[in-house]
mmCIF file of C-alpha atoms in Angstrom:
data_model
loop_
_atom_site.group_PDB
_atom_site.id
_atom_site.type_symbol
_atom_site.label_atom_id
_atom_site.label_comp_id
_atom_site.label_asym_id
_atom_site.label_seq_id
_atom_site.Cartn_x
_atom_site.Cartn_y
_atom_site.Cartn_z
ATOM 1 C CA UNK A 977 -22.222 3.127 -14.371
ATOM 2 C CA UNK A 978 -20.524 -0.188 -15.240
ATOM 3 C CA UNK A 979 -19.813 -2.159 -11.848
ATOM 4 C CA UNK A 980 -15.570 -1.848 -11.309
ATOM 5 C CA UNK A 981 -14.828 -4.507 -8.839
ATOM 6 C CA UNK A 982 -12.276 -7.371 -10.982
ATOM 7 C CA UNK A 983 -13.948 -10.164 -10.868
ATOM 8 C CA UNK A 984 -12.509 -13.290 -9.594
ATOM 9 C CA UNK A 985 -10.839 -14.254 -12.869
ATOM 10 C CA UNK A 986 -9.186 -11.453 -13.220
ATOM 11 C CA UNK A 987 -7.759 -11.628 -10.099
ATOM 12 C CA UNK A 988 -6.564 -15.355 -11.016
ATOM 13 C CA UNK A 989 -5.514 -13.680 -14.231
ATOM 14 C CA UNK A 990 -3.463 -11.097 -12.055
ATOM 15 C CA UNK A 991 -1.863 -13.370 -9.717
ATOM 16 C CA UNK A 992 -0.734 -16.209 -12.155
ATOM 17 C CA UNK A 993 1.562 -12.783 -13.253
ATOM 18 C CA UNK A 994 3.411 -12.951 -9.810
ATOM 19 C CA UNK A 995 6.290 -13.217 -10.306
ATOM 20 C CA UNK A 996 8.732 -16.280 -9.647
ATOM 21 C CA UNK A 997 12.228 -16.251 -7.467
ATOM 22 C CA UNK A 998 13.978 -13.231 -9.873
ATOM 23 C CA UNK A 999 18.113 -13.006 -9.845
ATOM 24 C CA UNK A 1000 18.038 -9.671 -11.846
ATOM 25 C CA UNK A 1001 21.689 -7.987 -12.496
ATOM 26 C CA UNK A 1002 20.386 -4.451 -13.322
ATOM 27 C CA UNK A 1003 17.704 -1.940 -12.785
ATOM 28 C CA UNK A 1004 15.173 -1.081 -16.123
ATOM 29 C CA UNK A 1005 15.072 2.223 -17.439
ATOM 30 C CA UNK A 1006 11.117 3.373 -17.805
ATOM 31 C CA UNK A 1007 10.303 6.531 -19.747
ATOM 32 C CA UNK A 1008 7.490 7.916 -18.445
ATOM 33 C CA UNK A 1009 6.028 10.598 -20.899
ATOM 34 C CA UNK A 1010 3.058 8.708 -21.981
ATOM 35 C CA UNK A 1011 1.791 9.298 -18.526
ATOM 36 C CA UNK A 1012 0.819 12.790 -19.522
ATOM 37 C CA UNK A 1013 -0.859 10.920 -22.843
ATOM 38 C CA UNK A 1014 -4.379 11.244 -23.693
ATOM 39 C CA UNK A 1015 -3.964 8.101 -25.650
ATOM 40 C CA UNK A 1016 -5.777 4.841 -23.109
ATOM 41 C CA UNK A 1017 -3.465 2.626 -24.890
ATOM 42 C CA UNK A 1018 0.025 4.190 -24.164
ATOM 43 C CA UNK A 1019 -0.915 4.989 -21.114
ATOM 44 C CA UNK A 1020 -1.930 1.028 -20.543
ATOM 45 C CA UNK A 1021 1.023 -0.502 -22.392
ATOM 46 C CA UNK A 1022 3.699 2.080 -20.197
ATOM 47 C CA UNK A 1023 1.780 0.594 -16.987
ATOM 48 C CA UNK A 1024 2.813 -2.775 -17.999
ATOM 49 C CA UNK A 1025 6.477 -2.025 -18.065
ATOM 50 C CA UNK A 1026 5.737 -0.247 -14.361
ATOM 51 C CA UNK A 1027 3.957 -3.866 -13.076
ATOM 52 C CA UNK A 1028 6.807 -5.918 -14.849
ATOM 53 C CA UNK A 1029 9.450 -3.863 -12.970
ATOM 54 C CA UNK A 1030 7.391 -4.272 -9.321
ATOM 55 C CA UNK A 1031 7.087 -7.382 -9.531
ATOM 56 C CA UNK A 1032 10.263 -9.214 -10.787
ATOM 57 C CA UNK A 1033 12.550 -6.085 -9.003
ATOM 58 C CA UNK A 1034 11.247 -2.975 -6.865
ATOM 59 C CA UNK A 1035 13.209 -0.576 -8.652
ATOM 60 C CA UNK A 1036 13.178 1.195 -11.690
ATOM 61 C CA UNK A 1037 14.803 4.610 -13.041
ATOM 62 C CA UNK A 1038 12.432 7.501 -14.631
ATOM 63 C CA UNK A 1039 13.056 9.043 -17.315
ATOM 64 C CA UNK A 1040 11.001 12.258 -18.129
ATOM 65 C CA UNK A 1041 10.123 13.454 -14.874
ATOM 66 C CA UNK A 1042 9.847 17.091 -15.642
ATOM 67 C CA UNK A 1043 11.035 18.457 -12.540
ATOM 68 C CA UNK A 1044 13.482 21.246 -14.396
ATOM 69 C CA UNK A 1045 17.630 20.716 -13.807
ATOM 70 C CA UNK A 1046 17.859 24.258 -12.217
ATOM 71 C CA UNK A 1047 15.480 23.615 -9.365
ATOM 72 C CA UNK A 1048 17.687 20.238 -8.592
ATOM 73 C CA UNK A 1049 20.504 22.145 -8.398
ATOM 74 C CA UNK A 1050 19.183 24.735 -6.210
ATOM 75 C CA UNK A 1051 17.274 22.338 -3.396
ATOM 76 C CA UNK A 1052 21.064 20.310 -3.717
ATOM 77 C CA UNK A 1053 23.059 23.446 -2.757
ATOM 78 C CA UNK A 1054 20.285 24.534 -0.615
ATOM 79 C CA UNK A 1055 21.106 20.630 1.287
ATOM 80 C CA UNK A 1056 24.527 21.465 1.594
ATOM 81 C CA UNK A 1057 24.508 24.865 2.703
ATOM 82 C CA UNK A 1058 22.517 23.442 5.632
ATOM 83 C CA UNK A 1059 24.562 20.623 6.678
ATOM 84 C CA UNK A 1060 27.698 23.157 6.582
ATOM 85 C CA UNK A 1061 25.664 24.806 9.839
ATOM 86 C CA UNK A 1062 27.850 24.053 12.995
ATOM 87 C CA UNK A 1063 26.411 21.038 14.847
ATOM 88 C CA UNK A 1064 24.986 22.676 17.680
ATOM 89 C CA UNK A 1065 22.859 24.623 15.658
ATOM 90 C CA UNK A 1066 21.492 21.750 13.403
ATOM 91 C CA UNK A 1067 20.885 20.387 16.707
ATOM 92 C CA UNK A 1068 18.210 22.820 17.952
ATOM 93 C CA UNK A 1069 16.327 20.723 15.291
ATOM 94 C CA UNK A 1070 16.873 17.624 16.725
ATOM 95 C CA UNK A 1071 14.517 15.033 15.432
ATOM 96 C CA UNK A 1072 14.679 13.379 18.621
ATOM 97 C CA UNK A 1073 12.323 16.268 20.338
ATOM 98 C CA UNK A 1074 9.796 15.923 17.374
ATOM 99 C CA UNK A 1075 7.145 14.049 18.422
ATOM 100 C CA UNK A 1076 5.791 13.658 14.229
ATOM 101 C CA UNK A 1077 9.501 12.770 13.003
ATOM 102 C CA UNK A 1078 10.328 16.283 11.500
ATOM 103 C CA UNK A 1079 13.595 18.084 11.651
ATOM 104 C CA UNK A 1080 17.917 17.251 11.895
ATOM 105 C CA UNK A 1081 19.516 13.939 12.552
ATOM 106 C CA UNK A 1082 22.763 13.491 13.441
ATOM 107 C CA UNK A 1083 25.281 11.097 12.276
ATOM 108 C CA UNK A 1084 24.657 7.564 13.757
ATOM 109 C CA UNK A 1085 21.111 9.421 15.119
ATOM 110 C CA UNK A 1086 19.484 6.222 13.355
ATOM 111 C CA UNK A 1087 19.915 2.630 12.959
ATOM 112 C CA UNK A 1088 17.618 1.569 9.908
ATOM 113 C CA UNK A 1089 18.914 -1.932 10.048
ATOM 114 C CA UNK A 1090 18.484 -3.537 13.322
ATOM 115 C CA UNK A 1091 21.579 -5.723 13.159
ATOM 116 C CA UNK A 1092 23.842 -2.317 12.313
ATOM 117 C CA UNK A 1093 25.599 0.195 14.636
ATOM 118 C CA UNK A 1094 24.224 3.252 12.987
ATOM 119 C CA UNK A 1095 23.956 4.701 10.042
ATOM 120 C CA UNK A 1096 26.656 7.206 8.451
ATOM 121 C CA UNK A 1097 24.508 9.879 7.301
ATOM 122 C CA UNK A 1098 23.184 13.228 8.642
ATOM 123 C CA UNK A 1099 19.589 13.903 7.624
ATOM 124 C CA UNK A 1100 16.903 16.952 7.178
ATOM 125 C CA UNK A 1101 12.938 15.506 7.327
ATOM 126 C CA UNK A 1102 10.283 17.360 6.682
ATOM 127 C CA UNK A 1103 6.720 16.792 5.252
ATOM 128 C CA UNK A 1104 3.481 18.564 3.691
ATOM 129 C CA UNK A 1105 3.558 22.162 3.990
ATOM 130 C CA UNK A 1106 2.049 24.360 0.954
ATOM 131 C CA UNK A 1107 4.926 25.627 -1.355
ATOM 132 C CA UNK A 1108 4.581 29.750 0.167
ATOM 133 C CA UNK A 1109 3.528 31.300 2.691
ATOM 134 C CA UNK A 1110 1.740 34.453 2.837
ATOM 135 C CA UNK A 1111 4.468 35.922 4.977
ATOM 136 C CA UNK A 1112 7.480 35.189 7.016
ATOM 137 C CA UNK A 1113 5.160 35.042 10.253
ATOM 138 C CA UNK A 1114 2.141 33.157 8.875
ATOM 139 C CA UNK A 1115 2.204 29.734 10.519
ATOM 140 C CA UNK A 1116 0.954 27.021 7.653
ATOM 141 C CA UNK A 1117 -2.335 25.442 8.052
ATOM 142 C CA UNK A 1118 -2.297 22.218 9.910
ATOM 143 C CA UNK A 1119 -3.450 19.393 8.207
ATOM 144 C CA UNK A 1120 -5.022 15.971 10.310
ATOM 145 C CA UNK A 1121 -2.479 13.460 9.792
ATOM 146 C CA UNK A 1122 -3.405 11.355 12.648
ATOM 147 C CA UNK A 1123 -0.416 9.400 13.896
ATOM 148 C CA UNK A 1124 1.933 11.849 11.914
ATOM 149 C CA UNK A 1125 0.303 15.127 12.708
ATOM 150 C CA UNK A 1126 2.837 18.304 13.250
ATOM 151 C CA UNK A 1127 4.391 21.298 11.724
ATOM 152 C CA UNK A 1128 7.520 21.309 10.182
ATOM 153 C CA UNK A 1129 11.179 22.765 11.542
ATOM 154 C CA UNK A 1130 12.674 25.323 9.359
ATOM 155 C CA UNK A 1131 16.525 26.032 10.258
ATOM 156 C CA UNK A 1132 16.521 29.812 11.390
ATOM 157 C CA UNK A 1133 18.906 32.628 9.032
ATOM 158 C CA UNK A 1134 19.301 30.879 5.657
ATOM 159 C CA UNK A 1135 17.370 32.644 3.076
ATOM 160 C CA UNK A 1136 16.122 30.573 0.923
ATOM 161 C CA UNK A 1137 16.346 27.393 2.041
ATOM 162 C CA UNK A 1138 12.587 26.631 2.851
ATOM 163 C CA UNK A 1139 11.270 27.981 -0.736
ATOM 164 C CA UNK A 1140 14.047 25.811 -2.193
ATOM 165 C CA UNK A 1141 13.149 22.978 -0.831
ATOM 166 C CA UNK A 1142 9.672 22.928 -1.009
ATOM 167 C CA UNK A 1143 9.660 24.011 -4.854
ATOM 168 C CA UNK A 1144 11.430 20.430 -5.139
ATOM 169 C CA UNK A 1145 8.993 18.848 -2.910
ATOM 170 C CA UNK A 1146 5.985 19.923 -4.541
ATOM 171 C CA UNK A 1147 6.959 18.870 -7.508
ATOM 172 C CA UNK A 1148 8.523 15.593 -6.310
ATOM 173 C CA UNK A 1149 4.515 15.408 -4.939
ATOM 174 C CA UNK A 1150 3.347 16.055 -8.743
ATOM 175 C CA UNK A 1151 5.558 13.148 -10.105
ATOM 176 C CA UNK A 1152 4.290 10.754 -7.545
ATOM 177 C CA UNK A 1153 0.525 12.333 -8.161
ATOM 178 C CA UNK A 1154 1.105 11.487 -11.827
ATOM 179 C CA UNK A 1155 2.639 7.549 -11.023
ATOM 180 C CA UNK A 1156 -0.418 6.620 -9.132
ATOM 181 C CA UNK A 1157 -3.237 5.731 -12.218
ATOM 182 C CA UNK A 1158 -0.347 3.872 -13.479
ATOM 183 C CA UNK A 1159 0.284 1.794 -10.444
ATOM 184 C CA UNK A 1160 -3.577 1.151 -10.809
ATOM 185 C CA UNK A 1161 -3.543 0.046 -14.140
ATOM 186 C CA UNK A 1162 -0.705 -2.198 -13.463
ATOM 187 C CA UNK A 1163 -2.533 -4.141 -10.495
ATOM 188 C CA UNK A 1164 -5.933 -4.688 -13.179
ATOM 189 C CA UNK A 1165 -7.405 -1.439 -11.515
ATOM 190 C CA UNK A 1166 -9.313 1.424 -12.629
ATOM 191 C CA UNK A 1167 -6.978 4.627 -12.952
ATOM 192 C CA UNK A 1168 -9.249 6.664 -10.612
ATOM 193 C CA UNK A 1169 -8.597 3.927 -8.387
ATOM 194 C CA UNK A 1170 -5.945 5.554 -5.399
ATOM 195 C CA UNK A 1171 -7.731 9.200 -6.126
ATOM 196 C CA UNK A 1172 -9.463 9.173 -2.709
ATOM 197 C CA UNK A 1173 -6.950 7.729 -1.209
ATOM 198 C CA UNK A 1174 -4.218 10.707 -1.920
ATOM 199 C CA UNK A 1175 -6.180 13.327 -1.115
ATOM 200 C CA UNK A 1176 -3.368 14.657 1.445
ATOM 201 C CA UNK A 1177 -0.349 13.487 -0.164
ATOM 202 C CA UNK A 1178 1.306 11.288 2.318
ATOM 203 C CA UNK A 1179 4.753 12.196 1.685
ATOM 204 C CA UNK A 1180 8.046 12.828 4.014
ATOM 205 C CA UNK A 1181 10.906 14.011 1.915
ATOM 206 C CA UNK A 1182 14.487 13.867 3.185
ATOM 207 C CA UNK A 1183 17.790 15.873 2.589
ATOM 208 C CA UNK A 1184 20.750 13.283 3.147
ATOM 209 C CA UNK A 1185 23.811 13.906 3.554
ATOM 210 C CA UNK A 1186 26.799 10.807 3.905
ATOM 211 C CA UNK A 1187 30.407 11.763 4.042
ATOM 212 C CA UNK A 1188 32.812 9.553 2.244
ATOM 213 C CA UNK A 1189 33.632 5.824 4.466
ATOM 214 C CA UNK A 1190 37.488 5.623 5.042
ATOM 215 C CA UNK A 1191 38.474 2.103 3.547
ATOM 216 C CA UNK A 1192 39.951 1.379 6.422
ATOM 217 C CA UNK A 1193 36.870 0.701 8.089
ATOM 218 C CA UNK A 1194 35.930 -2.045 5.974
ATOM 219 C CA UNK A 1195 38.801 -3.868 7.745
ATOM 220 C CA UNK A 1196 37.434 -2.978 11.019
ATOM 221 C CA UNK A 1197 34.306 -2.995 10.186
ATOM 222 C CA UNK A 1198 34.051 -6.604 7.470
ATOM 223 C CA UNK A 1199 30.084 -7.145 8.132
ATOM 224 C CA UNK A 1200 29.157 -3.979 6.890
ATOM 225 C CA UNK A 1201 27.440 -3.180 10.064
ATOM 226 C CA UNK A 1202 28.152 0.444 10.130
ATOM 227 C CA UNK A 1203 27.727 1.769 6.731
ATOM 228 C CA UNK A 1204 25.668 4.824 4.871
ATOM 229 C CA UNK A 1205 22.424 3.196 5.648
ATOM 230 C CA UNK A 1206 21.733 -0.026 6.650
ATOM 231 C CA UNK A 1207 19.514 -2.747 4.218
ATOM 232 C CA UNK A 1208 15.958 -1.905 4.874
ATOM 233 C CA UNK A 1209 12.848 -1.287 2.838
ATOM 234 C CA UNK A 1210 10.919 1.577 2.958
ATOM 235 C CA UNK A 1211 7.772 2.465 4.723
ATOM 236 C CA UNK A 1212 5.605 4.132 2.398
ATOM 237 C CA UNK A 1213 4.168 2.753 -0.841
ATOM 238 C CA UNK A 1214 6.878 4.155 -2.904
ATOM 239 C CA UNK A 1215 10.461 6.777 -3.105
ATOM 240 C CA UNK A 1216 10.902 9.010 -5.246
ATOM 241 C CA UNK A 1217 14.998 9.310 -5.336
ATOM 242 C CA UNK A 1218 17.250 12.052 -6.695
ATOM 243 C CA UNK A 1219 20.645 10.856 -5.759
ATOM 244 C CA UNK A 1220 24.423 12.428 -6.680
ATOM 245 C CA UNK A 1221 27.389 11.212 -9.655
ATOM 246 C CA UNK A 1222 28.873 9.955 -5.926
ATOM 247 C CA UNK A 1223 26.559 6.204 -6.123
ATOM 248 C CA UNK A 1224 26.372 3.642 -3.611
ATOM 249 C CA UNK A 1225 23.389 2.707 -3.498
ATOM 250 C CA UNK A 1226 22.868 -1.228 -3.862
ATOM 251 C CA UNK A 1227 19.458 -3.306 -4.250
ATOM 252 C CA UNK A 1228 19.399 -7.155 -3.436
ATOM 253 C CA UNK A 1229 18.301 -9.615 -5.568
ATOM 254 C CA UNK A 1230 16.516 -13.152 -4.113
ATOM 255 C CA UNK A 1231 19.512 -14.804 -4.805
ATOM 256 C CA UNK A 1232 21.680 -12.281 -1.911
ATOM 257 C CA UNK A 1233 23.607 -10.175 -4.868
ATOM 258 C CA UNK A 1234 24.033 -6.613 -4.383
ATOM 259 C CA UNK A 1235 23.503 -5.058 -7.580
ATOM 260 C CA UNK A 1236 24.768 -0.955 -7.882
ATOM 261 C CA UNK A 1237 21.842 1.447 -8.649
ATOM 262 C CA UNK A 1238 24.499 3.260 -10.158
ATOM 263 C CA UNK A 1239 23.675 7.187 -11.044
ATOM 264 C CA UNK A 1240 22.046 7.981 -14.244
ATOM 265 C CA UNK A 1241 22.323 11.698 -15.123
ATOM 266 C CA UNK A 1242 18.221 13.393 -15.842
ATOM 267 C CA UNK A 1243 16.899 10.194 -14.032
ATOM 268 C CA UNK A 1244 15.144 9.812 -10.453
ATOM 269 C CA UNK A 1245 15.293 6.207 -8.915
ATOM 270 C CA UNK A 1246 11.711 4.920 -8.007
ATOM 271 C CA UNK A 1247 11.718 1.794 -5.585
ATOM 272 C CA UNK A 1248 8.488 0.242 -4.085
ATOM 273 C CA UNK A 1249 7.776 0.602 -0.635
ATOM 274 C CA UNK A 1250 6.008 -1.893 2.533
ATOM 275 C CA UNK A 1251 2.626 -0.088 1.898
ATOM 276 C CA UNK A 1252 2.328 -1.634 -1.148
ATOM 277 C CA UNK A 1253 3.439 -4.761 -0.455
ATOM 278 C CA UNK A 1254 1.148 -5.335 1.893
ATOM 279 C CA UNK A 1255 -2.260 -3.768 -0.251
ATOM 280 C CA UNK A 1256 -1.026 -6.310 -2.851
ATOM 281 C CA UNK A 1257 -0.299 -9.239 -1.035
ATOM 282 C CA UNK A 1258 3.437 -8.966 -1.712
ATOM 283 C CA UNK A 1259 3.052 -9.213 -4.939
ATOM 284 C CA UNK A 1260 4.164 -5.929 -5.809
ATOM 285 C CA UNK A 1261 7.797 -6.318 -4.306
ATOM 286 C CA UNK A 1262 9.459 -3.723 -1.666
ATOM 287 C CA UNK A 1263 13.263 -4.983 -1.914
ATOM 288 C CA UNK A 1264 15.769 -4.602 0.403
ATOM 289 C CA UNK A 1265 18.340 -1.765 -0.502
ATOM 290 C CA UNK A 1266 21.209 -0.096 1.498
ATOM 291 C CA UNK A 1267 24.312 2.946 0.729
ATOM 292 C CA UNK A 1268 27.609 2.763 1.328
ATOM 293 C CA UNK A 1269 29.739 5.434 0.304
ATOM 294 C CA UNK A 1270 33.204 4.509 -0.890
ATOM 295 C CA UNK A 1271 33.629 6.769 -3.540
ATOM 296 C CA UNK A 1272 35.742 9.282 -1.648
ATOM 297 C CA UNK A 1273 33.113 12.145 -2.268
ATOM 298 C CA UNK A 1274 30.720 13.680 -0.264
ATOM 299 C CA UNK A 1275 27.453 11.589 -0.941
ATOM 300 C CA UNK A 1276 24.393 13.971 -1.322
ATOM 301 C CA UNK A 1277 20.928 12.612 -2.018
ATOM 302 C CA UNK A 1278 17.187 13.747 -1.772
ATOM 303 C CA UNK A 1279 14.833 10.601 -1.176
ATOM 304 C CA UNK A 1280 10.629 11.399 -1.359
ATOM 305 C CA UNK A 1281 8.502 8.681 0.274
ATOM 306 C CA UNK A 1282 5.102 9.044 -1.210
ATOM 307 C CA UNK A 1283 2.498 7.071 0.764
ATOM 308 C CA UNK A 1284 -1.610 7.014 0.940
ATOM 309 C CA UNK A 1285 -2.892 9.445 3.439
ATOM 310 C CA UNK A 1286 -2.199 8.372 6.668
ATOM 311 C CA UNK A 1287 -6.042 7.352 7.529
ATOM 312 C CA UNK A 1288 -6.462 5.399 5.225
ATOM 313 C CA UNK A 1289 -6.762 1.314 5.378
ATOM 314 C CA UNK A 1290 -3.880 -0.852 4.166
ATOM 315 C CA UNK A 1291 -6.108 -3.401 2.981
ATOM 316 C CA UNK A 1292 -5.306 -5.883 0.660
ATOM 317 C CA UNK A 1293 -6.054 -5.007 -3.246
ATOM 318 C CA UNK A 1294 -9.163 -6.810 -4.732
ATOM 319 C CA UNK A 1295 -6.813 -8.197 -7.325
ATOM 320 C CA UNK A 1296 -3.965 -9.428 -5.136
ATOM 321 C CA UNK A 1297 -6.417 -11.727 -2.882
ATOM 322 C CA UNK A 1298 -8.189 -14.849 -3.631
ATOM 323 C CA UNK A 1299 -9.295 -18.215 -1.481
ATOM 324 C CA UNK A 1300 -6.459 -19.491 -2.533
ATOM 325 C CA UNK A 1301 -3.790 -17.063 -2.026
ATOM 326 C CA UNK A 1302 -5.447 -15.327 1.652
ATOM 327 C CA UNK A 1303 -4.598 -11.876 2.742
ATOM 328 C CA UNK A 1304 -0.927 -12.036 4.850
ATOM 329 C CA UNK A 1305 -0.770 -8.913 7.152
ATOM 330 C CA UNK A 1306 -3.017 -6.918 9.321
ATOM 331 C CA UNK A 1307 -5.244 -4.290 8.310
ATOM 332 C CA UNK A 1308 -3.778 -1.034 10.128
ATOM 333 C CA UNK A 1309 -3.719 2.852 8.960
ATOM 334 C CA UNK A 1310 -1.109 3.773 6.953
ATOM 335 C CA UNK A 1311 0.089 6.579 9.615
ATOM 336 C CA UNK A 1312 -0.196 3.817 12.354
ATOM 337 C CA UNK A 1313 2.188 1.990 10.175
ATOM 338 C CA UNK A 1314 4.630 4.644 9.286
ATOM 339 C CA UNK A 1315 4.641 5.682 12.955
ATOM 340 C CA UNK A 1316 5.248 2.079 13.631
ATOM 341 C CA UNK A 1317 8.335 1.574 11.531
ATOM 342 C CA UNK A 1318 9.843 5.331 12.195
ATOM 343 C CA UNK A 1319 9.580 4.160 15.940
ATOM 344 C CA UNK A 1320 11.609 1.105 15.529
ATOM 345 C CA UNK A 1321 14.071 3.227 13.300
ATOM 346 C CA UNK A 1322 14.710 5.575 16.546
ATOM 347 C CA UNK A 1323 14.183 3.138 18.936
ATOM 348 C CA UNK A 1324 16.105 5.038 21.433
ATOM 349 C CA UNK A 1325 13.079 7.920 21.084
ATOM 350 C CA UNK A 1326 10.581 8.350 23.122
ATOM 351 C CA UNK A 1327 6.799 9.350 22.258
ATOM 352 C CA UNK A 1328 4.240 10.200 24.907
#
């Protein structure tokens, strides 16, 4: 078998791509059919659009990502039938008892930016479960997710709901499954490359709920410091977003613009996430984003943050690292890391 490490000059190759300070106004469109091609070469020249779009913005909308309008609809009214549930009993799920970061948060229950008071949004986490169960009493199997280890909370007397939502999340999974060779191709890698790395897809998915911000509070409240959710980047390597016609979601450029992610109907929003800025040296980019809801609506949205299994290293790519650009961050396991982060999101939890 032909030896598959890049050698050093494609590596210098790679890196004299990075990209330069980018002041980009809007977010590209990428279709993503040719994934499912059997054709090397569109399956090559769609990976370049992906590594153009990491590194000059984070973001990019899919087109084409076969998960089926109907089963949208149904994990979306499946959201809001839940977060209709009087408080006390969404409470009984309180993320802040879950030692693996599963279950309800309140409004203001986070604070993703550290500068913010709290973030205007009520949440639902949960993460890998298999899509059915034999029957109602079967507990799942456990997997061993290390840091992130634990079974999921299911809200008690809604039929439904759980097949719902896992129907979306498995196929969420099956999008991201399908984005990794291409991510690999784009960094100068063999497709088979993240295959042992996603054997135990990674992934927390999220139900989010924001009710609409008065505009009064934007004269209280001129800094922005209590808003949807606070500018942050994610945790994982990437999110897989389905979000509402209500918008408001907002990506920064290098030059400190906001620019609107603004709702394009039959598209999901993919942005990069830490992991992957830190296995390719930031070269890949994981930008800072944040919601506010001023539309007047009810903001619903279902964010899927697809990272590498949680033992695994976060060790910088072959192709991102030469003498003379050195590795920047320490090697740690990507559950140590998520952990990490999730901890400083709830830093008023505490985890024995």
């Amino acid at each position: 078998m032909p030896d598959q490490t890049p050698s050093s000059s494609s590596s210098e190759l790679f890196l004299a791509l990075k990209r330069t300070d980018s002041t980009f106004e809007e977010i590209p469109v990428i279709d993503i059919a040719d994934a499912r091609s059997k054709d090397p070469v569109a399956r090559r020249k769609l990976a370049e659009l992906i590594r153009d779009a990491c590194i000059n913005v984070g973001f990019f909308y899919i087109q084409s990502h076969g998960i089926p309008e109907e089963v949208i609809e149904r994990t979306v009214d499946a959201a809001k039938d839940f977060f209709m549930l009087p408080e006390k009993t969404k409470m009984e799920m309180d993320i802040h008892t879950s030692s693996n970061f599963k279950g309800y948060t309140g409004l203001l229950g986070e604070n993703t930016d550290s500068k913010g008071l709290g973030d205007l949004h009520e949440g639902f986490d949960l993460g890998w479960e298999p899509r059915f169960s034999t029957t109602a009493d079967t507990a799942p199997p456990m997997r061993d997710d290390g840091a992130m280890a634990g079974a999921n909370l299911w809200p008690h007397g809604m039929p439904g709901f759980k097949e719902s939502v896992l129907d979306y999340y498995h196929r969420a999974v099956q999008v991201g499954q399908l984005l990794f060779p291409l991510f690999a191709l784009a960094l100068d890698l063999p497709e088979n490359f993240f295959d042992d790395k996603t054997t135990k897809p990674a992934a927390i998915m999220r139900l989010l709920h924001y009710p609409p911000q008065s505009p009064a509070s934007f004269e209280t409240d001129p800094d922005g410091r209590q808003i949807g959710i606070g500018a942050h980047t994610e945790y994982e390597c990437f999110t897989i977003l389905w979000q509402d016609r209500a918008g408001g979601l907002q990506v920064q450029n290098t030059a400190g613009d906001w620019v609107d992610a603004v709702p394009i109907p039959g598209t999901l929003v993919l942005n990069l996430g830490d992991q992957f800025a830190r296995w390719t040296n930031d070269i890949f980019r994981s930008t800072l984003h944040r919601v506010i809801n001023r539309s007047g609506l009810e903001r619903y949205s279902i964010p899927l943050f697809f990272g590498t299994d949680y033992d695994v290293l976060l060790e910088p790519i072959p192709t991102c690292v030469t003498p003379g650009s050195p590795s920047k961050y320490n090697v740690v396991t990507a559950g140590e890391y998520v952990k990490s982060r999730l901890e400083a999101t709830y830093a008023h939890l505490s985890i024995d």
